[in-house]
Coordinates of C-alpha atoms in Angstrom, one line a residue:
M1 CA 48.1 -101.4 -223.8
G2 CA 44.8 -103.0 -223.5
K3 CA 42.6 -104.5 -226.2
R4 CA 39.5 -102.7 -227.4
K5 CA 36.2 -104.2 -226.4
S6 CA 34.4 -105.6 -229.3
R7 CA 30.7 -105.1 -229.6
A8 CA 28.4 -108.1 -229.1
K9 CA 26.5 -109.1 -232.2
P10 CA 22.8 -108.8 -231.9
A11 CA 20.9 -112.0 -231.4
P12 CA 19.4 -113.4 -234.6
K13 CA 15.7 -112.9 -235.0
K14 CA 13.6 -115.9 -234.5
R15 CA 11.7 -117.0 -237.6
M16 CA 8.0 -117.2 -237.1
D17 CA 6.2 -120.1 -238.8
K18 CA 3.4 -119.2 -241.1
L19 CA -0.1 -120.0 -239.8
D20 CA -2.5 -122.0 -241.9
T21 CA -5.2 -120.2 -244.0
V22 CA -6.9 -123.3 -245.2
F23 CA -8.7 -125.7 -242.9
S24 CA -11.1 -128.7 -242.8
C25 CA -14.9 -128.1 -242.8
P26 CA -16.8 -128.9 -239.6
F27 CA -19.9 -129.8 -241.7
C28 CA -18.7 -131.9 -244.6
N29 CA -15.3 -132.9 -242.9
H30 CA -13.5 -132.3 -246.2
G31 CA -9.9 -131.5 -245.6
T32 CA -8.5 -128.2 -246.9
S33 CA -11.8 -126.9 -248.2
V34 CA -12.4 -124.0 -245.8
E35 CA -10.7 -120.8 -246.8
C36 CA -10.5 -117.8 -244.5
R37 CA -10.5 -114.2 -245.8
L38 CA -9.9 -111.0 -243.9
D39 CA -11.5 -107.8 -245.1
M40 CA -9.5 -105.2 -243.1
K41 CA -11.3 -102.3 -244.8
N42 CA -14.7 -103.4 -243.4
L43 CA -13.3 -105.3 -240.4
I44 CA -15.1 -108.5 -241.4
G45 CA -13.6 -112.0 -241.5
E46 CA -15.2 -114.8 -243.4
A47 CA -14.6 -118.6 -243.5
S48 CA -16.3 -120.5 -246.2
C49 CA -16.3 -124.1 -247.5
R50 CA -15.8 -124.7 -251.2
I51 CA -17.5 -128.1 -251.1
C52 CA -20.7 -127.6 -249.1
Q53 CA -20.9 -123.8 -249.4
E54 CA -21.2 -123.3 -245.6
S55 CA -19.9 -120.0 -244.4
F56 CA -19.2 -118.0 -241.2
S57 CA -18.4 -114.3 -240.8
T58 CA -17.4 -112.3 -237.8
V59 CA -16.0 -109.0 -236.8
I60 CA -12.2 -108.8 -236.7
T61 CA -9.5 -106.5 -235.4
A62 CA -6.1 -105.6 -236.8
L63 CA -4.6 -108.5 -234.9
T64 CA -7.0 -111.1 -236.1
E65 CA -5.5 -114.1 -238.1
P66 CA -7.3 -116.6 -240.2
I67 CA -6.9 -119.3 -237.5
D68 CA -8.9 -117.0 -235.1
I69 CA -11.9 -116.9 -237.5
Y70 CA -11.8 -120.6 -237.9
S71 CA -11.6 -121.2 -234.2
E72 CA -14.5 -118.9 -233.6
W73 CA -16.5 -120.9 -236.1
I74 CA -15.7 -124.1 -234.4
D75 CA -16.6 -122.7 -231.0
E76 CA -19.9 -121.4 -232.4
C77 CA -20.7 -124.8 -233.8
E78 CA -20.0 -126.5 -230.5
Q79 CA -22.1 -124.0 -228.6
V80 CA -25.1 -124.5 -231.0
N81 CA -24.7 -128.3 -230.7
N82 CA -24.6 -128.1 -226.9
L83 CA -27.8 -126.0 -226.9
E84 CA -29.5 -128.5 -229.1
D85 CA -28.4 -131.4 -226.9
Y86 CA -29.6 -129.7 -223.7
G87 CA -32.4 -127.7 -225.2
D88 CA -35.1 -129.3 -223.0
Q89 CA -33.2 -128.5 -219.8
D90 CA -33.0 -125.0 -218.5
E91 CA -29.6 -125.5 -216.7
G92 CA -27.3 -122.5 -217.2
L93 CA -29.8 -120.6 -219.3
M94 CA -31.7 -117.5 -218.2
P95 CA -35.4 -118.1 -217.6
R96 CA -37.6 -116.4 -220.2
K97 CA -40.6 -114.4 -219.2
R98 CA -43.7 -115.5 -221.3
V99 CA -45.5 -112.6 -222.8
S100 CA -49.0 -113.0 -224.3
T101 CA -49.9 -111.3 -227.5
S102 CA -52.4 -109.1 -225.7
E103 CA -49.5 -107.3 -223.9
W104 CA -47.8 -106.3 -227.2
D105 CA -49.5 -102.8 -227.2

């Protein structure tokens, strides 16, 4: 007589580490002062600093995490800083057509 085959136990689920919800401010550089909030009802995410009162808000989806909002804020700050640094040069920017006030009719 043969032995019955035993069922293999399912693999244990991997534990996901919690992501941060508090970050350092890009303006005042104070650690753990930026808090990210997700408003799933209105699909708005907001990151705000408790020290310098700077804030950033963006549109979110159901998959958005607080780190995504903070990353978008940092990316936006870098983009604005790059535009200020290279504001006199028109490299990479679309040329603008100048319109006089007489053409506004």
